[in-house]
PDB file of C-alpha atoms in Angstrom:
ATOM      1  CA  UNK A   1     100.006 102.165  70.063  1.00  0.00           C
ATOM      2  CA  UNK A   2      95.774 102.571  70.453  1.00  0.00           C
ATOM      3  CA  UNK A   3      95.691 100.376  67.165  1.00  0.00           C
ATOM      4  CA  UNK A   4      97.748  97.330  69.184  1.00  0.00           C
ATOM      5  CA  UNK A   5      96.228  97.789  72.177  1.00  0.00           C
ATOM      6  CA  UNK A   6      92.891  97.084  70.987  1.00  0.00           C
ATOM      7  CA  UNK A   7      93.737  94.375  69.021  1.00  0.00           C
ATOM      8  CA  UNK A   8      95.557  92.704  72.335  1.00  0.00           C
ATOM      9  CA  UNK A   9      93.103  93.871  74.759  1.00  0.00           C
ATOM     10  CA  UNK A  10      90.838  90.295  74.670  1.00  0.00           C
ATOM     11  CA  UNK A  11      94.093  88.262  74.833  1.00  0.00           C
ATOM     12  CA  UNK A  12      95.327  89.447  77.140  1.00  0.00           C
ATOM     13  CA  UNK A  13      91.865  89.930  79.840  1.00  0.00           C
ATOM     14  CA  UNK A  14      90.933  86.282  78.495  1.00  0.00           C
ATOM     15  CA  UNK A  15      92.278  84.522  81.450  1.00  0.00           C
ATOM     16  CA  UNK A  16      91.106  87.196  84.175  1.00  0.00           C
ATOM     17  CA  UNK A  17      87.765  87.280  82.079  1.00  0.00           C
ATOM     18  CA  UNK A  18      86.843  83.387  82.198  1.00  0.00           C
ATOM     19  CA  UNK A  19      88.350  83.030  85.975  1.00  0.00           C
ATOM     20  CA  UNK A  20      86.392  85.374  87.417  1.00  0.00           C
ATOM     21  CA  UNK A  21      85.103  89.318  85.851  1.00  0.00           C
ATOM     22  CA  UNK A  22      82.945  87.339  83.724  1.00  0.00           C
ATOM     23  CA  UNK A  23      80.971  86.357  86.170  1.00  0.00           C
ATOM     24  CA  UNK A  24      81.203  89.673  87.869  1.00  0.00           C
ATOM     25  CA  UNK A  25      79.940  91.308  84.537  1.00  0.00           C
ATOM     26  CA  UNK A  26      76.597  89.042  84.803  1.00  0.00           C
ATOM     27  CA  UNK A  27      75.758  90.078  88.113  1.00  0.00           C
ATOM     28  CA  UNK A  28      76.485  93.193  87.906  1.00  0.00           C
ATOM     29  CA  UNK A  29      74.696  93.973  84.602  1.00  0.00           C
ATOM     30  CA  UNK A  30      71.782  91.960  85.357  1.00  0.00           C
ATOM     31  CA  UNK A  31      71.288  94.755  87.152  1.00  0.00           C
ATOM     32  CA  UNK A  32      71.414  97.470  83.989  1.00  0.00           C
ATOM     33  CA  UNK A  33      67.617  98.279  83.590  1.00  0.00           C
ATOM     34  CA  UNK A  34      65.624 100.529  81.233  1.00  0.00           C
ATOM     35  CA  UNK A  35      68.232 102.783  78.794  1.00  0.00           C
ATOM     36  CA  UNK A  36      71.613 102.288  79.690  1.00  0.00           C
ATOM     37  CA  UNK A  37      74.753 104.491  79.156  1.00  0.00           C
ATOM     38  CA  UNK A  38      77.741 102.479  79.477  1.00  0.00           C
ATOM     39  CA  UNK A  39      81.142 104.032  79.595  1.00  0.00           C
ATOM     40  CA  UNK A  40      84.446 103.254  77.983  1.00  0.00           C
ATOM     41  CA  UNK A  41      83.236 100.273  76.205  1.00  0.00           C
ATOM     42  CA  UNK A  42      86.297  98.871  74.456  1.00  0.00           C
ATOM     43  CA  UNK A  43      85.912  96.019  72.498  1.00  0.00           C
ATOM     44  CA  UNK A  44      82.288  95.395  73.708  1.00  0.00           C
ATOM     45  CA  UNK A  45      83.195  92.961  76.468  1.00  0.00           C
ATOM     46  CA  UNK A  46      79.876  93.628  78.221  1.00  0.00           C
ATOM     47  CA  UNK A  47      77.939  93.434  74.908  1.00  0.00           C
ATOM     48  CA  UNK A  48      76.467  89.860  75.828  1.00  0.00           C
ATOM     49  CA  UNK A  49      75.485  90.250  79.311  1.00  0.00           C
ATOM     50  CA  UNK A  50      72.519  92.824  78.733  1.00  0.00           C
ATOM     51  CA  UNK A  51      69.502  91.053  79.181  1.00  0.00           C
ATOM     52  CA  UNK A  52      67.322  93.218  80.957  1.00  0.00           C
ATOM     53  CA  UNK A  53      68.111  96.571  79.359  1.00  0.00           C
ATOM     54  CA  UNK A  54      65.966  97.992  76.973  1.00  0.00           C
ATOM     55  CA  UNK A  55      68.513  99.452  75.207  1.00  0.00           C
ATOM     56  CA  UNK A  56      72.173 100.064  75.464  1.00  0.00           C
ATOM     57  CA  UNK A  57      74.164 103.747  74.642  1.00  0.00           C
ATOM     58  CA  UNK A  58      77.808 102.951  75.110  1.00  0.00           C
ATOM     59  CA  UNK A  59      80.541 105.666  74.691  1.00  0.00           C
ATOM     60  CA  UNK A  60      84.242 104.846  73.470  1.00  0.00           C
ATOM     61  CA  UNK A  61      86.713 107.679  72.787  1.00  0.00           C
ATOM     62  CA  UNK A  62      89.096 105.244  70.761  1.00  0.00           C
ATOM     63  CA  UNK A  63      87.705 104.419  66.876  1.00  0.00           C
ATOM     64  CA  UNK A  64      90.259 100.986  67.031  1.00  0.00           C
ATOM     65  CA  UNK A  65      88.179  99.872  70.494  1.00  0.00           C
ATOM     66  CA  UNK A  66      84.951 100.521  68.563  1.00  0.00           C
ATOM     67  CA  UNK A  67      85.963  99.098  65.450  1.00  0.00           C
ATOM     68  CA  UNK A  68      87.173  95.235  67.265  1.00  0.00           C
ATOM     69  CA  UNK A  69      83.350  95.881  69.437  1.00  0.00           C
ATOM     70  CA  UNK A  70      81.339  96.007  66.126  1.00  0.00           C
ATOM     71  CA  UNK A  71      81.027  91.698  65.888  1.00  0.00           C
ATOM     72  CA  UNK A  72      80.200  92.276  69.703  1.00  0.00           C
ATOM     73  CA  UNK A  73      77.411  94.778  69.242  1.00  0.00           C
ATOM     74  CA  UNK A  74      75.810  92.855  66.488  1.00  0.00           C
ATOM     75  CA  UNK A  75      75.641  89.652  68.464  1.00  0.00           C
ATOM     76  CA  UNK A  76      74.187  91.667  71.509  1.00  0.00           C
ATOM     77  CA  UNK A  77      70.218  90.567  72.854  1.00  0.00           C
ATOM     78  CA  UNK A  78      69.675  94.396  73.135  1.00  0.00           C
ATOM     79  CA  UNK A  79      69.876  96.839  70.947  1.00  0.00           C
ATOM     80  CA  UNK A  80      73.346  98.662  71.304  1.00  0.00           C
ATOM     81  CA  UNK A  81      74.314 101.820  69.638  1.00  0.00           C
ATOM     82  CA  UNK A  82      78.350 102.930  69.871  1.00  0.00           C
ATOM     83  CA  UNK A  83      79.194 106.641  70.072  1.00  0.00           C
ATOM     84  CA  UNK A  84      82.737 107.669  69.737  1.00  0.00           C
ATOM     85  CA  UNK A  85      83.320 110.218  72.848  1.00  0.00           C
ATOM     86  CA  UNK A  86      84.554 110.648  75.829  1.00  0.00           C
ATOM     87  CA  UNK A  87      83.266 110.120  79.737  1.00  0.00           C
ATOM     88  CA  UNK A  88      84.234 113.938  80.330  1.00  0.00           C
ATOM     89  CA  UNK A  89      81.990 115.192  77.918  1.00  0.00           C
ATOM     90  CA  UNK A  90      79.087 113.133  77.308  1.00  0.00           C
ATOM     91  CA  UNK A  91      76.821 114.241  74.038  1.00  0.00           C
ATOM     92  CA  UNK A  92      73.994 113.825  76.209  1.00  0.00           C
ATOM     93  CA  UNK A  93      70.702 115.729  77.501  1.00  0.00           C
ATOM     94  CA  UNK A  94      70.630 115.970  81.558  1.00  0.00           C
ATOM     95  CA  UNK A  95      68.459 113.199  83.082  1.00  0.00           C
ATOM     96  CA  UNK A  96      68.536 110.647  80.061  1.00  0.00           C
ATOM     97  CA  UNK A  97      69.299 107.360  81.510  1.00  0.00           C
ATOM     98  CA  UNK A  98      67.824 105.031  83.682  1.00  0.00           C
ATOM     99  CA  UNK A  99      71.555 103.230  84.283  1.00  0.00           C
ATOM    100  CA  UNK A 100      75.306 104.006  83.978  1.00  0.00           C
ATOM    101  CA  UNK A 101      77.489 100.916  83.974  1.00  0.00           C
ATOM    102  CA  UNK A 102      81.367 101.678  83.790  1.00  0.00           C
ATOM    103  CA  UNK A 103      83.655  98.240  84.199  1.00  0.00           C
ATOM    104  CA  UNK A 104      87.422  99.004  84.246  1.00  0.00           C
ATOM    105  CA  UNK A 105      86.993 101.908  83.093  1.00  0.00           C
ATOM    106  CA  UNK A 106      87.470 104.426  85.468  1.00  0.00           C
ATOM    107  CA  UNK A 107      91.520 103.684  85.598  1.00  0.00           C
ATOM    108  CA  UNK A 108      92.034 104.803  82.474  1.00  0.00           C
ATOM    109  CA  UNK A 109      89.932 108.289  81.959  1.00  0.00           C
ATOM    110  CA  UNK A 110      92.363 111.241  82.342  1.00  0.00           C
ATOM    111  CA  UNK A 111      89.541 112.864  84.711  1.00  0.00           C
ATOM    112  CA  UNK A 112      87.694 111.089  86.430  1.00  0.00           C
ATOM    113  CA  UNK A 113      86.189 114.148  88.322  1.00  0.00           C
ATOM    114  CA  UNK A 114      84.540 115.561  85.754  1.00  0.00           C
ATOM    115  CA  UNK A 115      83.879 111.999  84.379  1.00  0.00           C
ATOM    116  CA  UNK A 116      81.768 111.534  87.539  1.00  0.00           C
ATOM    117  CA  UNK A 117      80.123 114.829  87.311  1.00  0.00           C
ATOM    118  CA  UNK A 118      78.613 114.115  83.922  1.00  0.00           C
ATOM    119  CA  UNK A 119      77.672 110.710  84.936  1.00  0.00           C
ATOM    120  CA  UNK A 120      75.423 112.022  87.441  1.00  0.00           C
ATOM    121  CA  UNK A 121      74.233 114.857  85.158  1.00  0.00           C
ATOM    122  CA  UNK A 122      72.881 112.110  82.351  1.00  0.00           C
ATOM    123  CA  UNK A 123      71.453 109.875  84.895  1.00  0.00           C
ATOM    124  CA  UNK A 124      67.976 110.299  86.262  1.00  0.00           C
ATOM    125  CA  UNK A 125      67.552 111.254  89.896  1.00  0.00           C
ATOM    126  CA  UNK A 126      67.643 107.798  91.829  1.00  0.00           C
ATOM    127  CA  UNK A 127      68.732 105.780  88.786  1.00  0.00           C
ATOM    128  CA  UNK A 128      71.329 103.559  89.140  1.00  0.00           C
ATOM    129  CA  UNK A 129      75.000 104.024  88.698  1.00  0.00           C
ATOM    130  CA  UNK A 130      76.943  99.852  88.409  1.00  0.00           C
ATOM    131  CA  UNK A 131      80.817  99.720  88.317  1.00  0.00           C
ATOM    132  CA  UNK A 132      83.257  96.961  88.186  1.00  0.00           C
ATOM    133  CA  UNK A 133      86.717  98.623  88.833  1.00  0.00           C
ATOM    134  CA  UNK A 134      90.267  98.222  90.188  1.00  0.00           C
ATOM    135  CA  UNK A 135      91.493 100.590  92.749  1.00  0.00           C
ATOM    136  CA  UNK A 136      94.192 101.803  95.165  1.00  0.00           C
ATOM    137  CA  UNK A 137      94.574  99.103  97.818  1.00  0.00           C
ATOM    138  CA  UNK A 138      94.593  99.554 101.610  1.00  0.00           C
ATOM    139  CA  UNK A 139      97.534  97.575 102.445  1.00  0.00           C
ATOM    140  CA  UNK A 140     100.552 100.243 102.855  1.00  0.00           C
ATOM    141  CA  UNK A 141     102.908  98.220 100.965  1.00  0.00           C
ATOM    142  CA  UNK A 142     100.769  97.309  97.856  1.00  0.00           C
ATOM    143  CA  UNK A 143      99.455 101.043  97.522  1.00  0.00           C
ATOM    144  CA  UNK A 144     102.731 102.262  98.032  1.00  0.00           C
ATOM    145  CA  UNK A 145     103.635  99.571  94.766  1.00  0.00           C
ATOM    146  CA  UNK A 146     100.779 100.868  92.684  1.00  0.00           C
ATOM    147  CA  UNK A 147     102.013 104.069  93.172  1.00  0.00           C
ATOM    148  CA  UNK A 148     105.426 103.235  91.937  1.00  0.00           C
ATOM    149  CA  UNK A 149     104.433 101.231  88.915  1.00  0.00           C
ATOM    150  CA  UNK A 150     101.326 103.812  87.967  1.00  0.00           C
ATOM    151  CA  UNK A 151     103.639 105.903  85.831  1.00  0.00           C
ATOM    152  CA  UNK A 152     105.399 102.837  83.779  1.00  0.00           C
ATOM    153  CA  UNK A 153     102.148 101.488  83.581  1.00  0.00           C
ATOM    154  CA  UNK A 154     100.114 104.152  82.081  1.00  0.00           C
ATOM    155  CA  UNK A 155     102.649 104.225  79.185  1.00  0.00           C
ATOM    156  CA  UNK A 156     102.012 100.570  78.354  1.00  0.00           C
ATOM    157  CA  UNK A 157      98.479 100.022  79.039  1.00  0.00           C
ATOM    158  CA  UNK A 158      97.190 102.895  77.049  1.00  0.00           C
ATOM    159  CA  UNK A 159      96.580 105.578  80.551  1.00  0.00           C
ATOM    160  CA  UNK A 160      95.626 102.877  82.706  1.00  0.00           C
ATOM    161  CA  UNK A 161      96.189 103.695  86.456  1.00  0.00           C
ATOM    162  CA  UNK A 162      96.765 101.576  88.891  1.00  0.00           C
ATOM    163  CA  UNK A 163      96.288 104.351  92.305  1.00  0.00           C
ATOM    164  CA  UNK A 164      92.635 105.370  91.789  1.00  0.00           C
ATOM    165  CA  UNK A 165      90.622 105.995  94.850  1.00  0.00           C
ATOM    166  CA  UNK A 166      87.104 105.609  92.688  1.00  0.00           C
ATOM    167  CA  UNK A 167      84.678 105.060  95.743  1.00  0.00           C
ATOM    168  CA  UNK A 168      85.854 107.703  97.488  1.00  0.00           C
ATOM    169  CA  UNK A 169      85.301 109.897  94.343  1.00  0.00           C
ATOM    170  CA  UNK A 170      82.104 108.661  94.426  1.00  0.00           C
ATOM    171  CA  UNK A 171      81.372 109.228  98.325  1.00  0.00           C
ATOM    172  CA  UNK A 172      82.885 112.892  97.569  1.00  0.00           C
ATOM    173  CA  UNK A 173      80.272 113.734  94.896  1.00  0.00           C
ATOM    174  CA  UNK A 174      77.037 112.191  96.753  1.00  0.00           C
ATOM    175  CA  UNK A 175      76.600 109.281  95.074  1.00  0.00           C
ATOM    176  CA  UNK A 176      75.010 106.809  97.501  1.00  0.00           C
ATOM    177  CA  UNK A 177      76.754 103.544  97.531  1.00  0.00           C
ATOM    178  CA  UNK A 178      74.425 100.798  98.144  1.00  0.00           C
ATOM    179  CA  UNK A 179      76.583  97.593  97.862  1.00  0.00           C
ATOM    180  CA  UNK A 180      80.168  97.106  97.192  1.00  0.00           C
ATOM    181  CA  UNK A 181      81.952  93.298  96.853  1.00  0.00           C
ATOM    182  CA  UNK A 182      86.048  93.055  96.885  1.00  0.00           C
ATOM    183  CA  UNK A 183      88.004  90.642  94.551  1.00  0.00           C
ATOM    184  CA  UNK A 184      91.665  89.936  94.642  1.00  0.00           C
ATOM    185  CA  UNK A 185      91.867  91.473  98.166  1.00  0.00           C
ATOM    186  CA  UNK A 186      90.654  94.711  97.159  1.00  0.00           C
ATOM    187  CA  UNK A 187      92.307  95.113  93.909  1.00  0.00           C
ATOM    188  CA  UNK A 188      88.738  94.996  92.209  1.00  0.00           C
ATOM    189  CA  UNK A 189      85.492  96.365  93.325  1.00  0.00           C
ATOM    190  CA  UNK A 190      82.314  95.519  92.225  1.00  0.00           C
ATOM    191  CA  UNK A 191      79.957  98.842  93.003  1.00  0.00           C
ATOM    192  CA  UNK A 192      76.068  98.994  92.855  1.00  0.00           C
ATOM    193  CA  UNK A 193      75.245 103.307  93.713  1.00  0.00           C
ATOM    194  CA  UNK A 194      72.281 105.595  93.406  1.00  0.00           C
ATOM    195  CA  UNK A 195      72.480 108.590  92.182  1.00  0.00           C
ATOM    196  CA  UNK A 196      71.363 111.718  94.133  1.00  0.00           C
ATOM    197  CA  UNK A 197      70.472 115.079  92.918  1.00  0.00           C
TER     198      UNK A 197
END
């Protein structure tokens, strides 16, 4: 299943990427400076947008995804190292990275709370945390629909949950949100934040 998902991911995401997501990624990653950690790099869709970073360390649990990201890694403007690891158990020392990036990742992480704690740990005090995620919507009907569809959606889309409350989780773990932009009503959110320690 993981191999099929990795092979088809870019194809199925292409319409959204071309229409809006490429622009969002470019704006978000323009803020990624210094030593950067990317969580769940997938097929490397972000790699071409890193221009201001000194270097990028990308973690991805799926070897299938890593294999599909190699061509994009080689074409990147900045040095990128891809490490097979999960966001819940990062193999790095505390206070290592100036910026942490996650795009459309927290929906698939089995334990998002643990991933946020790990993200805080490896990000330097005052470091940037940049996210672009899809989240549970405010509209009651649409939120209920997301809850209803999530069990089936998770099976089809490699563990993706439609009902994650990512903004609330960031606030719960004392991450200071400095900017939020919402897209497609409030289904997708762009988040700039600062790591408080």
